[in-house]
PDB file of C-alpha atoms in Angstrom:
ATOM      1  CA  MET F   1       9.271   5.060  -7.205  1.00  0.00           C
ATOM      2  CA  LYS F   2       6.139   2.960  -7.352  1.00  0.00           C
ATOM      3  CA  VAL F   3       8.134  -0.258  -6.940  1.00  0.00           C
ATOM      4  CA  PHE F   4       9.436   0.804  -3.534  1.00  0.00           C
ATOM      5  CA  ASP F   5       5.928   1.923  -2.513  1.00  0.00           C
ATOM      6  CA  ASP F   6       4.679  -1.581  -3.394  1.00  0.00           C
ATOM      7  CA  ILE F   7       7.518  -3.121  -1.376  1.00  0.00           C
ATOM      8  CA  ALA F   8       6.650  -0.865   1.583  1.00  0.00           C
ATOM      9  CA  ILE F   9       3.007  -2.004   1.426  1.00  0.00           C
ATOM     10  CA  HIS F  10       4.052  -5.681   1.404  1.00  0.00           C
ATOM     11  CA  CYS F  11       6.416  -5.088   4.338  1.00  0.00           C
ATOM     12  CA  ARG F  12       3.671  -3.344   6.316  1.00  0.00           C
ATOM     13  CA  LEU F  13       1.371  -6.342   5.779  1.00  0.00           C
ATOM     14  CA  GLU F  14       4.098  -8.778   6.867  1.00  0.00           C
ATOM     15  CA  GLN F  15       3.801  -9.316  10.635  1.00  0.00           C
ATOM     16  CA  SER F  16       7.391 -10.519  11.085  1.00  0.00           C
ATOM     17  CA  PHE F  17       8.941  -7.441   9.451  1.00  0.00           C
ATOM     18  CA  GLY F  18       8.217  -5.206  12.423  1.00  0.00           C
ATOM     19  CA  LEU F  19       8.995  -1.807  10.871  1.00  0.00           C
ATOM     20  CA  LYS F  20       6.534   0.539   9.195  1.00  0.00           C
ATOM     21  CA  LYS F  21       8.624   2.464   6.642  1.00  0.00           C
ATOM     22  CA  PRO F  22       7.483   4.458   3.590  1.00  0.00           C
ATOM     23  CA  GLY F  23       8.713   3.610   0.093  1.00  0.00           C
ATOM     24  CA  THR F  24      11.149   6.536   0.023  1.00  0.00           C
ATOM     25  CA  ALA F  25      12.867   5.334   3.191  1.00  0.00           C
ATOM     26  CA  MET F  26      13.140   1.814   1.747  1.00  0.00           C
ATOM     27  CA  ARG F  27      14.605   3.175  -1.469  1.00  0.00           C
ATOM     28  CA  THR F  28      17.150   5.233   0.487  1.00  0.00           C
ATOM     29  CA  ARG F  29      18.121   2.213   2.606  1.00  0.00           C
ATOM     30  CA  PHE F  30      18.414   0.028  -0.490  1.00  0.00           C
ATOM     31  CA  THR F  31      20.660   2.499  -2.332  1.00  0.00           C
ATOM     32  CA  ASN F  32      22.755   2.984   0.803  1.00  0.00           C
ATOM     33  CA  LEU F  33      23.242  -0.774   1.188  1.00  0.00           C
ATOM     34  CA  VAL F  34      24.168  -1.203  -2.466  1.00  0.00           C
ATOM     35  CA  ASN F  35      26.585   1.732  -2.367  1.00  0.00           C
ATOM     36  CA  GLN F  36      28.159   0.472   0.851  1.00  0.00           C
ATOM     37  CA  TYR F  37      28.504  -2.975  -0.639  1.00  0.00           C
ATOM     38  CA  LYS F  38      30.073  -1.642  -3.800  1.00  0.00           C
ATOM     39  CA  ALA F  39      32.554   0.369  -1.731  1.00  0.00           C
ATOM     40  CA  ASP F  40      33.235  -2.601   0.599  1.00  0.00           C
ATOM     41  CA  GLN F  41      32.049  -0.578   3.594  1.00  0.00           C
ATOM     42  CA  CYS F  42      29.499  -2.881   5.173  1.00  0.00           C
ATOM     43  CA  GLN F  43      29.748  -1.711   8.810  1.00  0.00           C
ATOM     44  CA  SER F  44      26.006  -1.245   9.219  1.00  0.00           C
ATOM     45  CA  MET F  45      25.377  -4.797   8.025  1.00  0.00           C
ATOM     46  CA  ARG F  46      28.003  -6.191  10.399  1.00  0.00           C
ATOM     47  CA  LYS F  47      26.419  -4.334  13.302  1.00  0.00           C
ATOM     48  CA  SER F  48      22.955  -5.725  12.596  1.00  0.00           C
ATOM     49  CA  GLY F  49      22.704  -9.455  13.142  1.00  0.00           C
ATOM     50  CA  THR F  50      24.764 -12.581  13.295  1.00  0.00           C
ATOM     51  CA  THR F  51      27.462 -13.830  10.964  1.00  0.00           C
ATOM     52  CA  GLU F  52      24.993 -16.047   9.074  1.00  0.00           C
ATOM     53  CA  GLU F  53      22.674 -13.120   8.456  1.00  0.00           C
ATOM     54  CA  TYR F  54      25.595 -11.015   7.298  1.00  0.00           C
ATOM     55  CA  ALA F  55      26.723 -13.716   4.878  1.00  0.00           C
ATOM     56  CA  GLU F  56      23.186 -14.134   3.554  1.00  0.00           C
ATOM     57  CA  ARG F  57      22.794 -10.376   3.109  1.00  0.00           C
ATOM     58  CA  GLU F  58      26.146 -10.173   1.359  1.00  0.00           C
ATOM     59  CA  VAL F  59      25.119 -12.901  -1.087  1.00  0.00           C
ATOM     60  CA  LEU F  60      21.769 -11.185  -1.736  1.00  0.00           C
ATOM     61  CA  LEU F  61      23.476  -7.841  -2.312  1.00  0.00           C
ATOM     62  CA  GLN F  62      25.977  -9.455  -4.683  1.00  0.00           C
ATOM     63  CA  ASN F  63      23.093 -10.951  -6.676  1.00  0.00           C
ATOM     64  CA  ILE F  64      21.295  -7.600  -6.768  1.00  0.00           C
ATOM     65  CA  VAL F  65      24.425  -5.745  -7.894  1.00  0.00           C
ATOM     66  CA  THR F  66      25.035  -8.353 -10.610  1.00  0.00           C
ATOM     67  CA  LEU F  67      21.457  -8.042 -11.861  1.00  0.00           C
ATOM     68  CA  MET F  68      21.720  -4.243 -11.860  1.00  0.00           C
ATOM     69  CA  ASN F  69      24.993  -4.378 -13.832  1.00  0.00           C
ATOM     70  CA  ASP F  70      23.501  -6.829 -16.343  1.00  0.00           C
ATOM     71  CA  TRP F  71      20.478  -4.582 -16.804  1.00  0.00           C
ATOM     72  CA  GLU F  72      22.704  -1.501 -17.296  1.00  0.00           C
ATOM     73  CA  ASP F  73      24.803  -3.396 -19.867  1.00  0.00           C
ATOM     74  CA  LYS F  74      21.679  -4.467 -21.759  1.00  0.00           C
ATOM     75  CA  GLU F  75      20.336  -0.912 -21.700  1.00  0.00           C
ATOM     76  CA  ALA F  76      23.638   0.485 -22.982  1.00  0.00           C
ATOM     77  CA  GLN F  77      23.759  -2.140 -25.744  1.00  0.00           C
ATOM     78  CA  ARG F  78      20.159  -1.434 -26.708  1.00  0.00           C
ATOM     79  CA  LYS F  79      20.844   2.304 -26.866  1.00  0.00           C
ATOM     80  CA  GLU F  80      23.949   1.712 -28.997  1.00  0.00           C
ATOM     81  CA  GLU F  81      21.972  -0.460 -31.408  1.00  0.00           C
ATOM     82  CA  GLN F  82      19.212   2.123 -31.543  1.00  0.00           C
ATOM     83  CA  THR F  83      21.626   4.974 -32.317  1.00  0.00           C
ATOM     84  CA  ALA F  84      23.416   2.837 -34.922  1.00  0.00           C
ATOM     85  CA  LYS F  85      20.123   2.049 -36.634  1.00  0.00           C
ATOM     86  CA  GLN F  86      19.099   5.691 -36.456  1.00  0.00           C
ATOM     87  CA  ARG F  87      22.427   6.734 -37.983  1.00  0.00           C
ATOM     88  CA  GLY F  88      21.947   4.131 -40.712  1.00  0.00           C
ATOM     89  CA  ILE F  89      18.495   5.479 -41.500  1.00  0.00           C
ATOM     90  CA  GLU F  90      19.790   9.061 -41.512  1.00  0.00           C
ATOM     91  CA  ARG F  91      22.726   8.158 -43.754  1.00  0.00           C
ATOM     92  CA  SER F  92      20.484   6.298 -46.153  1.00  0.00           C
ATOM     93  CA  GLY F  93      18.251   9.360 -46.234  1.00  0.00           C
ATOM     94  CA  GLU F  94      21.290  11.572 -46.973  1.00  0.00           C
ATOM     95  CA  LEU F  95      22.440   9.286 -49.780  1.00  0.00           C
ATOM     96  CA  LEU F  96      19.246   9.660 -51.774  1.00  0.00           C
ATOM     97  CA  PRO F  97      19.402  13.451 -52.336  1.00  0.00           C
ATOM     98  CA  THR F  98      23.186  13.454 -53.002  1.00  0.00           C
ATOM     99  CA  ASP F  99      22.865  10.690 -55.593  1.00  0.00           C
ATOM    100  CA  ALA F 100      19.989  12.509 -57.214  1.00  0.00           C
ATOM    101  CA  ALA F 101      21.971  15.737 -57.362  1.00  0.00           C
ATOM    102  CA  THR F 102      25.054  14.105 -58.920  1.00  0.00           C
ATOM    103  CA  SER F 103      23.136  12.437 -61.708  1.00  0.00           C
ATOM    104  CA  SER F 104      21.968  15.651 -63.335  1.00  0.00           C
ATOM    105  CA  GLY F 105      21.124  14.218 -66.756  1.00  0.00           C
ATOM    106  CA  ARG F 106      19.124  11.268 -65.505  1.00  0.00           C
ATOM    107  CA  LYS F 107      15.758  10.997 -63.848  1.00  0.00           C
ATOM    108  CA  ASN F 108      15.629  10.931 -60.068  1.00  0.00           C
ATOM    109  CA  LYS F 109      15.539   7.147 -60.019  1.00  0.00           C
ATOM    110  CA  ILE F 110      16.251   5.288 -56.781  1.00  0.00           C
ATOM    111  CA  THR F 111      18.581   2.359 -57.237  1.00  0.00           C
ATOM    112  CA  LYS F 112      17.810  -1.059 -55.872  1.00  0.00           C
ATOM    113  CA  ARG F 113      20.713  -0.821 -53.436  1.00  0.00           C
ATOM    114  CA  GLU F 114      19.482   2.471 -51.982  1.00  0.00           C
ATOM    115  CA  LEU F 115      15.978   1.108 -51.715  1.00  0.00           C
ATOM    116  CA  ASP F 116      17.312  -1.951 -49.858  1.00  0.00           C
ATOM    117  CA  VAL F 117      19.216   0.263 -47.381  1.00  0.00           C
ATOM    118  CA  VAL F 118      16.127   2.366 -46.649  1.00  0.00           C
ATOM    119  CA  SER F 119      13.773  -0.603 -46.422  1.00  0.00           C
ATOM    120  CA  ASN F 120      16.212  -2.489 -44.171  1.00  0.00           C
ATOM    121  CA  GLY F 121      16.447   0.516 -41.855  1.00  0.00           C
ATOM    122  CA  ILE F 122      12.683   0.904 -41.691  1.00  0.00           C
ATOM    123  CA  THR F 123      12.161  -2.837 -41.171  1.00  0.00           C
ATOM    124  CA  SER F 124      14.711  -3.003 -38.360  1.00  0.00           C
ATOM    125  CA  ALA F 125      13.150   0.064 -36.698  1.00  0.00           C
ATOM    126  CA  LEU F 126       9.704  -1.546 -36.882  1.00  0.00           C
ATOM    127  CA  LEU F 127      11.022  -4.867 -35.565  1.00  0.00           C
ATOM    128  CA  GLU F 128      12.705  -3.129 -32.670  1.00  0.00           C
ATOM    129  CA  ALA F 129       9.493  -1.274 -31.826  1.00  0.00           C
ATOM    130  CA  SER F 130       7.505  -4.524 -31.927  1.00  0.00           C
ATOM    131  CA  GLU F 131      10.154  -6.250 -29.772  1.00  0.00           C
ATOM    132  CA  ASP F 132       9.872  -3.454 -27.206  1.00  0.00           C
ATOM    133  CA  GLU F 133       6.098  -3.861 -27.168  1.00  0.00           C
ATOM    134  CA  LYS F 134       6.500  -7.625 -26.901  1.00  0.00           C
ATOM    135  CA  ALA F 135       8.935  -7.213 -23.981  1.00  0.00           C
ATOM    136  CA  LYS F 136       6.510  -4.847 -22.223  1.00  0.00           C
ATOM    137  CA  TYR F 137       3.660  -7.298 -22.778  1.00  0.00           C
ATOM    138  CA  GLN F 138       5.757 -10.197 -21.473  1.00  0.00           C
ATOM    139  CA  TYR F 139       6.753  -8.160 -18.423  1.00  0.00           C
ATOM    140  CA  LYS F 140       3.124  -7.299 -17.703  1.00  0.00           C
ATOM    141  CA  MET F 141       2.107 -10.944 -18.115  1.00  0.00           C
ATOM    142  CA  GLN F 142       4.903 -12.075 -15.787  1.00  0.00           C
ATOM    143  CA  ARG F 143       3.922  -9.424 -13.258  1.00  0.00           C
ATOM    144  CA  LEU F 144       0.274 -10.506 -13.451  1.00  0.00           C
ATOM    145  CA  GLN F 145       1.270 -14.161 -13.068  1.00  0.00           C
ATOM    146  CA  PHE F 146       3.453 -13.263 -10.068  1.00  0.00           C
ATOM    147  CA  GLU F 147       0.623 -11.305  -8.442  1.00  0.00           C
ATOM    148  CA  ARG F 148      -1.789 -14.188  -9.040  1.00  0.00           C
ATOM    149  CA  GLU F 149       0.664 -16.628  -7.459  1.00  0.00           C
ATOM    150  CA  GLN F 150       1.095 -14.276  -4.498  1.00  0.00           C
ATOM    151  CA  GLU F 151      -2.679 -14.026  -4.101  1.00  0.00           C
ATOM    152  CA  ASP F 152      -3.014 -17.828  -4.336  1.00  0.00           C
ATOM    153  CA  GLN F 153      -0.299 -18.297  -1.725  1.00  0.00           C
ATOM    154  CA  LYS F 154      -1.962 -15.728   0.522  1.00  0.00           C
ATOM    155  CA  ARG F 155      -5.327 -17.414   0.065  1.00  0.00           C
ATOM    156  CA  VAL F 156      -3.837 -20.841   0.890  1.00  0.00           C
ATOM    157  CA  HIS F 157      -1.995 -19.373   3.881  1.00  0.00           C
ATOM    158  CA  ASP F 158      -5.138 -17.617   5.149  1.00  0.00           C
ATOM    159  CA  ALA F 159      -7.179 -20.804   4.692  1.00  0.00           C
ATOM    160  CA  ALA F 160      -4.556 -22.808   6.599  1.00  0.00           C
ATOM    161  CA  GLU F 161      -4.506 -20.220   9.388  1.00  0.00           C
ATOM    162  CA  ALA F 162      -8.327 -20.230   9.546  1.00  0.00           C
ATOM    163  CA  GLU F 163      -8.294 -24.039   9.688  1.00  0.00           C
ATOM    164  CA  LYS F 164      -5.748 -23.942  12.541  1.00  0.00           C
ATOM    165  CA  ARG F 165      -7.864 -21.404  14.420  1.00  0.00           C
ATOM    166  CA  ARG F 166     -10.990 -23.490  13.857  1.00  0.00           C
ATOM    167  CA  ALA F 167      -9.222 -26.651  15.061  1.00  0.00           C
ATOM    168  CA  HIS F 168      -7.913 -24.792  18.107  1.00  0.00           C
ATOM    169  CA  GLU F 169     -11.381 -23.430  18.914  1.00  0.00           C
ATOM    170  CA  LEU F 170     -12.880 -26.921  18.545  1.00  0.00           C
ATOM    171  CA  GLN F 171     -10.195 -28.279  20.852  1.00  0.00           C
ATOM    172  CA  LEU F 172     -10.964 -25.591  23.432  1.00  0.00           C
ATOM    173  CA  GLU F 173     -14.685 -26.275  23.123  1.00  0.00           C
ATOM    174  CA  ASP F 174     -14.081 -30.014  23.567  1.00  0.00           C
ATOM    175  CA  ARG F 175     -11.970 -29.365  26.679  1.00  0.00           C
ATOM    176  CA  ARG F 176     -14.644 -27.061  28.061  1.00  0.00           C
ATOM    177  CA  LEU F 177     -17.344 -29.676  27.481  1.00  0.00           C
ATOM    178  CA  GLN F 178     -15.203 -32.360  29.137  1.00  0.00           C
ATOM    179  CA  SER F 179     -14.493 -30.145  32.140  1.00  0.00           C
ATOM    180  CA  ASP F 180     -18.213 -29.270  32.406  1.00  0.00           C
ATOM    181  CA  ALA F 181     -19.115 -32.957  32.264  1.00  0.00           C
ATOM    182  CA  ALA F 182     -16.493 -33.781  34.910  1.00  0.00           C
ATOM    183  CA  ARG F 183     -17.760 -30.935  37.151  1.00  0.00           C
ATOM    184  CA  ASP F 184     -21.365 -32.084  36.739  1.00  0.00           C
ATOM    185  CA  LYS F 185     -20.346 -35.647  37.600  1.00  0.00           C
ATOM    186  CA  ARG F 186     -18.477 -34.495  40.723  1.00  0.00           C
ATOM    187  CA  MET F 187     -21.449 -32.347  41.742  1.00  0.00           C
ATOM    188  CA  GLN F 188     -23.824 -35.274  41.270  1.00  0.00           C
ATOM    189  CA  GLU F 189     -21.574 -37.565  43.318  1.00  0.00           C
ATOM    190  CA  PHE F 190     -21.343 -34.905  46.046  1.00  0.00           C
ATOM    191  CA  ILE F 191     -25.139 -34.485  46.174  1.00  0.00           C
ATOM    192  CA  LEU F 192     -25.612 -38.286  46.334  1.00  0.00           C
ATOM    193  CA  LYS F 193     -23.152 -38.494  49.266  1.00  0.00           C
ATOM    194  CA  VAL F 194     -24.930 -35.682  51.083  1.00  0.00           C
ATOM    195  CA  LEU F 195     -28.292 -37.395  50.604  1.00  0.00           C
ATOM    196  CA  GLU F 196     -26.906 -40.708  51.839  1.00  0.00           C
ATOM    197  CA  GLN F 197     -25.480 -39.044  54.938  1.00  0.00           C
ATOM    198  CA  GLN F 198     -28.837 -37.378  55.684  1.00  0.00           C
ATOM    199  CA  LYS F 199     -30.607 -40.746  55.442  1.00  0.00           C
ATOM    200  CA  GLN F 200     -28.329 -42.229  58.075  1.00  0.00           C
TER     201      GLN F 200
END
């Protein structure tokens, strides 16, 4: 998945992470951790790290599992609503020909009620499609905003690191100049003493 490839790239760039893993390995580890957590078999987490780290990991995994369950529930509900709307549209489409066939002496006139059923089905289908597009657009905007914030944070962090390096280099340069000045002063004093001794 592209998401895990992105996570792998971010982890590779992070100096403190220490491991260079591909996205597939991260996905496998993630699914293993979630499955172990769901089955209450967290031996690998207990083996790696202190009690505080274990508790923090357990809380993070619980949050992840909750988010995954919420997302699955929303997806199932959305699919149910979609199938119900589709069935409604299909039923309204079936009603029209059967009503027309039963009224043999009349014209094939669509009643107001049938027209309302069809138009409601079409309207709800269009609204749902526009909501899906709106959700995709919002997701893309949030993702773009997140990436911008990450870039801004990285830029600020890099600028702070550059400023620290510059200050450190200036400090080193200042120390070097002071030590050079002290050495020159000692050398001058030494030469003056030697000259004074030669005069005597």
